[in-house]
Amino acid sequence: MRIVIVGAGAVGSYLAARLSSEGQDVVVIESDERHAARLQERVDALVIVGNGASPSSLEEAGIRKADLLIAVSNSDGANALACHTARTMGVRRTIARVEDQELRSGLQGLGVDVVIDPGEMAAREIIGLVGHSGVTDLVEFARGQLVLVGGLVRKSSPMVGKTLMELRAASKWEWVVAAVVRQGHTIVARGDTIIREHDHVLLMTTSSNLDRAIEFMGMHQQPVRRAVVVGATRLAELTADHLLEEGVDVVMIDQDGDRCRSLAEKHDRVLVLNADPTDPDVLEELGLNGKDAVIGLTGWDHINAMTCMVGKALGASTTVARFNRISYVGLLGGTGIDAAVSARLAAANAILRFVRRGRIHSVATFKDTDAEAIEIEVAAESAAVGKLLRELDFKSEAVVGGIHREGDVIVPHGGTEILARDRLILFTLPSAIHDVEQMFAD
């Protein structure tokens, strides 16, 4: 598939690296020469310096032969115009990153097939994490009947020091460990995999067993009654709105007086404090306890990290930090930061789902591994139909964590038979994605 990406910012660079690593034919158009040069050094893709909405730049990128244009620059208008121009030149499908709500209406008439709002997606992810202390990932599949939960295994967990085979033999409920991320290395789990303290484990189970899964990894759930949101960014405002809808009291802190006045005018149900969020006295005066969450959503990673660490030390049950640098996420163990969110990963999930549409119904990516979880439908004529899971050769690069079959869900084992039109939830490394798709195709 030939994919043209407009914009080499955080989202565009991430997608270029991800898709090119899977063997896709990727071309990136970036107006900033320095950004373009840096990306060219890092990815196996053609990077063009130019205007993504310009017919000449799109022509140079081979837009007439492209299957998809992804416009993810920092300008909503430029993204919409790039999609419109590309559509007139013959591209088949288009995706635009657009955050302006007014601009979003009517975009389909301009040739935009899918509109992505990273901030809104990240805000919804935060809401899912609040109240689950220690949970780093929470992704639903099979219409919410199956859930993939991620977290750093704590010393108190019964998993520590045991193989997955031993743990499954002693377990009275159904689960599958899809993967273990250890010191930046992703291990597709097998029966002889030994779990260690501080491993980042991704575990699939039914939604009814979510509480058990969280406790299994040594974590706990705690209802949150108050959330302290640090920052006056758009993401902070979106998150505050969702928290209020969930019945959570919200306090917002920012050190810019003008932004605080604007927040107070727009959010009459929010307590707005004009203060330095990095000053421990500010959080201490709030009297944080086990029913509070601290959420760092400024534009600065170090401020988000610091406020979360201070909040945890002062008694907050849950801390969530926004990170622009995804490389920081793997260093969270023992820091007091329970979970990290990234708008670019939220956007990537939605875009990858569109790229893989067809028999793939859902896609999820994660913060400290380049592997992904996909929900794929087994074609009626697939060679996998009628085989047992243990008979499928994934070459240690993929594992089936769940099956959605005619409205029911199954947490599988090696003796589970694959049937036509099953929806399999697989955790797979990038190198195996093409083979996995082919395995379950006609």
Short mmCIF file of C-alpha atoms in Angstrom, two decimals:
data_model
loop_
_atom_site.label_atom_id
_atom_site.label_comp_id
_atom_site.label_asym_id
_atom_site.label_seq_id
_atom_site.Cartn_x
_atom_site.Cartn_y
_atom_site.Cartn_z
CA MET A 1 0.00 0.00 0.00
CA ARG A 2 1.30 3.47 -0.91
CA ILE A 3 0.64 5.96 1.89
CA VAL A 4 1.38 9.69 1.77
CA ILE A 5 1.71 11.42 5.15
CA VAL A 6 1.53 15.21 5.41
CA GLY A 7 3.40 16.50 8.47
CA ALA A 8 6.47 15.11 10.24
CA GLY A 9 5.49 16.17 13.74
CA ALA A 10 4.93 13.72 16.58
CA VAL A 11 1.96 11.92 14.99
CA GLY A 12 3.31 11.93 11.44
CA SER A 13 6.78 10.71 12.44
CA TYR A 14 5.33 7.94 14.61
CA LEU A 15 3.06 6.72 11.81
CA ALA A 16 5.85 6.90 9.24
CA ALA A 17 8.13 4.75 11.39
CA ARG A 18 5.34 2.32 12.24
CA LEU A 19 3.98 1.82 8.75
CA SER A 20 7.37 1.71 7.00
CA SER A 21 8.56 -0.96 9.45
CA GLU A 22 5.67 -3.12 8.23
CA GLY A 23 6.82 -2.81 4.63
CA GLN A 24 4.29 -0.19 3.53
CA ASP A 25 5.40 2.23 0.79
CA VAL A 26 5.46 5.49 2.79
CA VAL A 27 6.12 9.03 1.54
CA VAL A 28 6.18 12.00 3.94
CA ILE A 29 5.74 15.66 2.99
CA GLU A 30 7.13 18.14 5.55
CA SER A 31 7.57 21.90 5.14
CA ASP A 32 10.35 22.26 7.75
CA GLU A 33 13.73 21.18 6.33
CA ARG A 34 15.17 20.27 9.75
CA HIS A 35 12.21 18.08 10.69
CA ALA A 36 12.37 16.42 7.29
CA ALA A 37 16.10 15.71 7.61
CA ARG A 38 15.71 14.20 11.09
CA LEU A 39 12.90 11.93 9.95
CA GLN A 40 14.81 10.81 6.85
CA GLU A 41 17.63 9.58 9.09
CA ARG A 42 15.24 7.50 11.21
CA VAL A 43 12.79 5.83 8.84
CA ASP A 44 12.88 3.82 5.65
CA ALA A 45 10.65 6.21 3.72
CA LEU A 46 10.91 8.98 1.15
CA VAL A 47 10.73 12.40 2.85
CA ILE A 48 9.93 15.41 0.66
CA VAL A 49 10.39 19.03 1.73
CA GLY A 50 7.31 20.90 0.58
CA ASN A 51 3.73 22.02 1.19
CA GLY A 52 1.40 19.07 1.71
CA ALA A 53 -1.53 20.95 0.18
CA SER A 54 0.45 21.91 -2.93
CA PRO A 55 -0.34 19.96 -6.12
CA SER A 56 3.36 19.98 -7.07
CA SER A 57 4.44 18.42 -3.74
CA LEU A 58 1.64 15.86 -3.90
CA GLU A 59 2.59 15.05 -7.49
CA GLU A 60 6.21 14.50 -6.40
CA ALA A 61 4.95 12.18 -3.65
CA GLY A 62 3.12 10.07 -6.23
CA ILE A 63 -0.35 10.90 -4.97
CA ARG A 64 -2.06 9.64 -8.15
CA LYS A 65 -0.87 6.12 -7.32
CA ALA A 66 -1.43 6.39 -3.57
CA ASP A 67 -4.04 4.41 -1.67
CA LEU A 68 -4.22 6.76 1.30
CA LEU A 69 -3.34 10.32 2.35
CA ILE A 70 -2.91 11.01 6.08
CA ALA A 71 -2.78 14.75 6.88
CA VAL A 72 -1.53 15.23 10.44
CA SER A 73 0.29 18.56 10.44
CA ASN A 74 -0.33 21.05 13.26
CA SER A 75 -2.68 23.13 11.08
CA ASP A 76 -6.31 22.02 10.84
CA GLY A 77 -6.89 24.11 7.72
CA ALA A 78 -3.79 22.81 5.98
CA ASN A 79 -4.82 19.23 6.73
CA ALA A 80 -8.30 19.75 5.29
CA LEU A 81 -6.87 21.46 2.19
CA ALA A 82 -4.30 18.69 1.68
CA CYS A 83 -7.09 16.09 1.70
CA HIS A 84 -9.19 18.14 -0.72
CA THR A 85 -6.30 18.65 -3.15
CA ALA A 86 -5.26 14.99 -2.94
CA ARG A 87 -8.82 13.84 -3.61
CA THR A 88 -9.03 15.97 -6.77
CA MET A 89 -5.76 14.34 -7.89
CA GLY A 90 -7.15 10.83 -7.47
CA VAL A 91 -6.13 9.49 -4.05
CA ARG A 92 -8.53 6.79 -2.87
CA ARG A 93 -8.93 7.62 0.83
CA THR A 94 -8.04 10.49 3.15
CA ILE A 95 -7.63 11.08 6.88
CA ALA A 96 -7.28 14.53 8.46
CA ARG A 97 -6.25 15.59 11.93
CA VAL A 98 -8.70 18.37 12.86
CA GLU A 99 -9.31 19.68 16.38
CA ASP A 100 -11.45 22.74 15.59
CA GLN A 101 -15.07 21.69 16.15
CA GLU A 102 -16.46 24.36 13.80
CA LEU A 103 -14.16 23.32 10.97
CA ARG A 104 -15.07 19.64 11.35
CA SER A 105 -18.63 20.13 10.07
CA GLY A 106 -18.75 19.84 6.30
CA LEU A 107 -15.31 18.28 5.84
CA GLN A 108 -16.72 15.25 4.03
CA GLY A 109 -17.73 17.54 1.18
CA LEU A 110 -14.09 18.59 0.91
CA GLY A 111 -12.92 15.02 0.38
CA VAL A 112 -12.05 14.09 3.97
CA ASP A 113 -13.10 10.50 4.73
CA VAL A 114 -12.07 10.32 8.40
CA VAL A 115 -11.45 13.09 10.94
CA ILE A 116 -9.10 12.41 13.86
CA ASP A 117 -9.03 14.46 17.08
CA PRO A 118 -6.05 13.27 19.18
CA GLY A 119 -7.01 15.38 22.19
CA GLU A 120 -10.51 13.94 22.45
CA MET A 121 -9.16 10.40 22.14
CA ALA A 122 -6.51 10.98 24.80
CA ALA A 123 -9.12 12.49 27.14
CA ARG A 124 -11.29 9.38 26.84
CA GLU A 125 -8.26 7.20 27.55
CA ILE A 126 -7.56 9.19 30.73
CA ILE A 127 -11.13 8.67 31.95
CA GLY A 128 -10.69 4.91 31.53
CA LEU A 129 -7.48 4.94 33.59
CA VAL A 130 -8.68 7.12 36.47
CA GLY A 131 -9.71 4.93 39.38
CA HIS A 132 -7.47 2.00 38.40
CA SER A 133 -4.32 2.62 40.43
CA GLY A 134 -1.26 1.23 38.65
CA VAL A 135 -3.05 0.37 35.41
CA THR A 136 -1.09 1.61 32.39
CA ASP A 137 -3.31 0.33 29.58
CA LEU A 138 -7.01 -0.47 29.35
CA VAL A 139 -8.38 -1.46 25.93
CA GLU A 140 -11.76 -3.02 25.18
CA PHE A 141 -12.44 -5.57 22.45
CA ALA A 142 -15.46 -7.61 21.35
CA ARG A 143 -17.84 -4.74 22.10
CA GLY A 144 -16.51 -4.42 25.62
CA GLN A 145 -16.77 -8.10 26.57
CA LEU A 146 -13.00 -8.63 26.50
CA VAL A 147 -10.43 -6.27 27.97
CA LEU A 148 -6.66 -5.99 27.62
CA VAL A 149 -5.25 -4.57 30.83
CA GLY A 150 -1.63 -3.52 31.26
CA GLY A 151 0.36 -2.72 34.36
CA LEU A 152 3.72 -2.95 36.09
CA VAL A 153 3.75 -6.12 38.19
CA ARG A 154 4.26 -5.30 41.85
CA LYS A 155 6.17 -7.25 44.48
CA SER A 156 2.91 -8.30 46.17
CA SER A 157 1.63 -9.98 43.00
CA PRO A 158 1.28 -13.79 43.07
CA MET A 159 2.67 -13.76 39.52
CA VAL A 160 6.22 -12.86 40.59
CA GLY A 161 8.76 -15.65 40.13
CA LYS A 162 6.34 -18.11 38.48
CA THR A 163 5.95 -19.31 34.91
CA LEU A 164 2.72 -18.65 33.08
CA MET A 165 2.15 -22.40 32.91
CA GLU A 166 2.31 -22.64 36.71
CA LEU A 167 0.01 -19.66 37.14
CA ARG A 168 -2.59 -20.98 34.69
CA ALA A 169 -2.62 -24.39 36.39
CA ALA A 170 -3.41 -22.79 39.75
CA SER A 171 -5.89 -20.24 38.42
CA LYS A 172 -9.67 -20.54 38.82
CA TRP A 173 -10.50 -17.83 36.28
CA GLU A 174 -9.66 -17.33 32.61
CA TRP A 175 -6.88 -15.05 31.38
CA VAL A 176 -4.06 -14.93 28.84
CA VAL A 177 -0.86 -12.93 29.17
CA ALA A 178 -0.35 -11.57 25.68
CA ALA A 179 3.05 -9.99 26.21
CA VAL A 180 5.67 -8.92 28.70
CA VAL A 181 7.71 -5.75 28.18
CA ARG A 182 10.96 -6.00 30.13
CA GLN A 183 13.66 -3.30 30.01
CA GLY A 184 12.32 -2.06 26.69
CA HIS A 185 12.21 -5.53 25.09
CA THR A 186 8.88 -7.10 24.12
CA ILE A 187 8.39 -10.80 24.85
CA VAL A 188 5.43 -12.55 23.24
CA ALA A 189 4.45 -14.71 26.21
CA ARG A 190 4.69 -18.51 26.24
CA GLY A 191 4.03 -21.10 28.93
CA ASP A 192 7.62 -21.08 30.19
CA THR A 193 7.79 -17.26 30.47
CA ILE A 194 8.69 -16.27 34.04
CA ILE A 195 7.11 -13.10 35.41
CA ARG A 196 9.36 -10.69 37.31
CA GLU A 197 8.66 -7.71 39.52
CA HIS A 198 8.34 -4.48 37.47
CA ASP A 199 7.55 -6.37 34.25
CA HIS A 200 5.02 -4.49 32.15
CA VAL A 201 2.42 -7.22 31.60
CA LEU A 202 -0.40 -7.04 29.04
CA LEU A 203 -3.14 -9.45 30.09
CA MET A 204 -6.38 -10.35 28.28
CA THR A 205 -9.48 -11.43 30.19
CA THR A 206 -13.24 -10.99 30.20
CA SER A 207 -14.57 -7.64 31.38
CA SER A 208 -16.22 -9.39 34.34
CA ASN A 209 -12.75 -10.44 35.55
CA LEU A 210 -11.13 -6.99 35.25
CA ASP A 211 -10.98 -6.49 39.02
CA ARG A 212 -9.32 -9.90 39.47
CA ALA A 213 -6.77 -9.11 36.77
CA ILE A 214 -5.82 -5.83 38.42
CA GLU A 215 -5.38 -7.52 41.80
CA PHE A 216 -3.49 -10.40 40.13
CA MET A 217 -0.78 -7.94 39.08
CA GLY A 218 -0.59 -6.52 42.59
CA MET A 219 -2.61 -3.38 41.87
CA HIS A 220 -5.95 -2.19 43.21
CA GLN A 221 -9.04 -0.24 42.25
CA GLN A 222 -10.06 2.88 44.12
CA PRO A 223 -13.12 5.02 43.29
CA VAL A 224 -12.04 8.59 42.60
CA ARG A 225 -14.16 11.41 43.96
CA ARG A 226 -11.88 14.34 43.13
CA ALA A 227 -9.39 14.92 40.32
CA VAL A 228 -6.67 17.57 40.35
CA VAL A 229 -5.97 18.46 36.70
CA VAL A 230 -2.70 20.34 36.21
CA GLY A 231 -2.52 22.58 33.16
CA ALA A 232 -4.82 24.76 31.08
CA THR A 233 -4.32 22.98 27.76
CA ARG A 234 -7.11 21.83 25.46
CA LEU A 235 -6.53 18.26 26.66
CA ALA A 236 -6.90 19.42 30.27
CA GLU A 237 -10.23 21.09 29.47
CA LEU A 238 -11.55 18.07 27.57
CA THR A 239 -10.55 15.79 30.44
CA ALA A 240 -12.19 18.07 33.01
CA ASP A 241 -15.43 18.02 31.02
CA HIS A 242 -15.47 14.22 30.89
CA LEU A 243 -14.66 13.93 34.60
CA LEU A 244 -17.56 16.23 35.48
CA GLU A 245 -19.85 14.05 33.36
CA GLU A 246 -18.71 11.07 35.45
CA GLY A 247 -19.63 12.89 38.67
CA VAL A 248 -16.04 13.58 39.74
CA ASP A 249 -15.20 16.90 41.43
CA VAL A 250 -12.50 18.76 39.48
CA VAL A 251 -9.73 21.15 40.56
CA MET A 252 -7.61 22.76 37.82
CA ILE A 253 -4.22 24.37 38.49
CA ASP A 254 -2.19 26.63 36.21
CA GLN A 255 0.32 29.38 36.89
CA ASP A 256 -0.86 31.67 34.08
CA GLY A 257 -3.42 34.15 35.42
CA ASP A 258 -5.08 34.86 32.07
CA ARG A 259 -5.58 31.19 31.32
CA CYS A 260 -7.02 30.64 34.80
CA ARG A 261 -9.53 33.45 34.33
CA SER A 262 -10.57 31.95 31.01
CA LEU A 263 -10.99 28.52 32.61
CA ALA A 264 -13.07 29.93 35.45
CA GLU A 265 -15.38 31.72 33.01
CA LYS A 266 -15.96 28.59 30.92
CA HIS A 267 -16.18 26.01 33.74
CA ASP A 268 -18.34 27.23 36.61
CA ARG A 269 -18.35 23.77 38.26
CA VAL A 270 -14.53 23.63 38.43
CA LEU A 271 -12.35 25.05 41.20
CA VAL A 272 -9.58 26.92 39.36
CA LEU A 273 -6.34 27.73 41.21
CA ASN A 274 -3.78 30.21 39.87
CA ALA A 275 -0.63 28.66 41.34
CA ASP A 276 2.67 26.95 40.52
CA PRO A 277 1.79 23.24 40.18
CA THR A 278 5.42 22.23 40.87
CA ASP A 279 5.26 23.79 44.36
CA PRO A 280 4.55 20.89 46.77
CA ASP A 281 2.75 23.27 49.14
CA VAL A 282 0.03 23.85 46.52
CA LEU A 283 -0.92 20.17 46.35
CA GLU A 284 -0.41 19.68 50.07
CA GLU A 285 -2.98 22.39 50.85
CA LEU A 286 -5.56 20.40 48.91
CA GLY A 287 -5.31 17.57 51.45
CA LEU A 288 -4.93 14.75 48.94
CA ASN A 289 -6.13 11.30 50.00
CA GLY A 290 -6.89 7.84 48.63
CA LYS A 291 -9.95 9.06 46.75
CA ASP A 292 -8.08 11.70 44.76
CA ALA A 293 -6.39 11.54 41.37
CA VAL A 294 -3.67 13.86 40.08
CA ILE A 295 -3.52 14.28 36.29
CA GLY A 296 -0.61 16.20 34.73
CA LEU A 297 -1.66 17.66 31.37
CA THR A 298 0.56 20.68 30.76
CA GLY A 299 2.61 20.90 27.58
CA TRP A 300 5.78 20.07 29.55
CA ASP A 301 6.70 16.46 30.33
CA HIS A 302 8.83 17.30 33.36
CA ILE A 303 6.06 19.34 35.01
CA ASN A 304 3.52 16.57 34.41
CA ALA A 305 5.90 14.00 35.88
CA MET A 306 6.81 16.13 38.89
CA THR A 307 3.23 16.98 39.86
CA CYS A 308 2.21 13.33 39.62
CA MET A 309 5.13 12.18 41.76
CA VAL A 310 4.39 14.82 44.39
CA GLY A 311 0.69 13.96 44.28
CA LYS A 312 1.40 10.27 44.85
CA ALA A 313 3.73 11.07 47.75
CA LEU A 314 1.00 13.19 49.34
CA GLY A 315 -1.58 10.40 49.17
CA ALA A 316 -3.33 10.48 45.78
CA SER A 317 -4.52 7.02 44.75
CA THR A 318 -4.09 7.47 41.00
CA THR A 319 -1.70 9.58 38.93
CA VAL A 320 -1.77 10.02 35.16
CA ALA A 321 0.75 12.09 33.19
CA ARG A 322 0.76 13.30 29.62
CA PHE A 323 4.05 12.62 27.86
CA ASN A 324 5.15 13.96 24.51
CA ARG A 325 8.31 11.83 24.64
CA ILE A 326 7.13 8.22 24.57
CA SER A 327 10.63 7.04 25.51
CA TYR A 328 9.95 8.29 29.05
CA VAL A 329 7.08 5.85 29.56
CA GLY A 330 9.27 2.79 30.02
CA LEU A 331 10.95 4.51 32.99
CA LEU A 332 7.77 4.89 35.07
CA GLY A 333 8.25 1.91 37.38
CA GLY A 334 8.61 3.07 40.98
CA THR A 335 8.29 6.78 40.13
CA GLY A 336 4.81 7.33 41.54
CA ILE A 337 3.29 7.79 38.08
CA ASP A 338 0.65 5.13 37.48
CA ALA A 339 -0.05 5.72 33.80
CA ALA A 340 1.02 7.84 30.86
CA VAL A 341 -1.08 9.11 28.00
CA SER A 342 -0.02 10.24 24.57
CA ALA A 343 -2.21 12.04 22.08
CA ARG A 344 -0.10 10.67 19.24
CA LEU A 345 -0.72 7.07 20.30
CA ALA A 346 -4.43 7.77 20.62
CA ALA A 347 -4.43 9.19 17.10
CA ALA A 348 -2.32 6.31 15.82
CA ASN A 349 -4.84 3.76 17.11
CA ALA A 350 -7.61 5.37 15.11
CA ILE A 351 -5.51 5.83 11.98
CA LEU A 352 -4.12 2.29 12.04
CA ARG A 353 -7.66 0.95 12.40
CA PHE A 354 -8.58 2.77 9.21
CA VAL A 355 -5.42 1.64 7.39
CA ARG A 356 -6.14 -1.99 8.24
CA ARG A 357 -9.90 -1.88 7.72
CA GLY A 358 -11.51 -4.91 6.10
CA ARG A 359 -11.33 -8.01 8.26
CA ILE A 360 -9.54 -6.07 11.00
CA HIS A 361 -12.12 -4.46 13.29
CA SER A 362 -9.95 -2.91 16.03
CA VAL A 363 -6.34 -1.87 16.53
CA ALA A 364 -4.57 -0.84 19.72
CA THR A 365 -0.99 0.36 20.15
CA PHE A 366 0.96 0.69 23.37
CA LYS A 367 3.37 3.16 24.90
CA ASP A 368 6.56 1.20 25.47
CA THR A 369 6.42 -1.42 22.71
CA ASP A 370 5.98 -1.30 18.96
CA ALA A 371 3.72 -4.37 19.05
CA GLU A 372 -0.02 -3.97 18.67
CA ALA A 373 -3.28 -5.75 19.41
CA ILE A 374 -5.69 -6.35 16.54
CA GLU A 375 -9.18 -7.82 16.31
CA ILE A 376 -9.33 -9.79 13.05
CA GLU A 377 -12.11 -11.85 11.48
CA VAL A 378 -11.31 -15.37 10.24
CA ALA A 379 -12.38 -15.75 6.60
CA ALA A 380 -14.64 -18.70 5.76
CA GLU A 381 -12.06 -20.18 3.37
CA SER A 382 -9.04 -19.55 5.60
CA ALA A 383 -6.62 -22.45 6.00
CA ALA A 384 -6.77 -21.82 9.76
CA VAL A 385 -10.43 -22.89 10.01
CA GLY A 386 -10.75 -26.17 11.91
CA LYS A 387 -7.25 -26.01 13.35
CA LEU A 388 -6.36 -25.86 17.02
CA LEU A 389 -4.49 -22.83 18.30
CA ARG A 390 -1.44 -24.93 19.12
CA GLU A 391 -1.27 -25.98 15.46
CA LEU A 392 -0.87 -22.43 14.18
CA ASP A 393 2.71 -21.30 13.57
CA PHE A 394 3.09 -17.75 14.86
CA LYS A 395 6.91 -18.10 15.10
CA SER A 396 6.89 -16.60 18.62
CA GLU A 397 5.76 -13.27 17.16
CA ALA A 398 2.02 -13.36 17.94
CA VAL A 399 -0.43 -14.80 20.45
CA VAL A 400 -4.23 -15.09 20.49
CA GLY A 401 -5.61 -13.50 23.66
CA GLY A 402 -9.34 -13.81 23.04
CA ILE A 403 -12.04 -14.96 20.63
CA HIS A 404 -15.36 -13.26 19.90
CA ARG A 405 -17.71 -15.95 18.55
CA GLU A 406 -21.39 -15.32 17.72
CA GLY A 407 -21.85 -12.86 20.55
CA ASP A 408 -19.93 -14.89 23.13
CA VAL A 409 -16.31 -14.48 24.19
CA ILE A 410 -13.68 -17.14 24.82
CA VAL A 411 -10.36 -16.82 26.60
CA PRO A 412 -8.56 -19.51 24.58
CA HIS A 413 -5.97 -22.20 25.24
CA GLY A 414 -3.89 -24.39 22.97
CA GLY A 415 -6.78 -26.81 22.39
CA THR A 416 -9.25 -24.16 21.23
CA GLU A 417 -10.50 -24.76 17.67
CA ILE A 418 -10.65 -21.88 15.17
CA LEU A 419 -13.99 -21.48 13.37
CA ALA A 420 -14.98 -19.43 10.33
CA ARG A 421 -15.99 -15.84 11.15
CA ASP A 422 -14.40 -15.99 14.61
CA ARG A 423 -13.01 -12.62 15.62
CA LEU A 424 -9.57 -13.20 17.10
CA ILE A 425 -7.86 -10.67 19.35
CA LEU A 426 -4.15 -11.07 18.63
CA PHE A 427 -1.11 -9.41 20.10
CA THR A 428 1.50 -9.24 17.37
CA LEU A 429 4.92 -7.79 16.62
CA PRO A 430 5.16 -5.53 13.52
CA SER A 431 7.20 -8.13 11.65
CA ALA A 432 4.32 -10.61 11.88
CA ILE A 433 1.35 -8.38 10.99
CA HIS A 434 1.35 -9.20 7.27
CA ASP A 435 1.68 -12.96 7.90
CA VAL A 436 -1.08 -12.86 10.52
CA GLU A 437 -3.44 -11.11 8.10
CA GLN A 438 -2.65 -13.69 5.41
CA MET A 439 -3.08 -16.60 7.83
CA PHE A 440 -6.73 -15.75 8.44
CA ALA A 441 -7.61 -14.49 4.93
CA ASP A 442 -9.36 -16.47 2.15
#
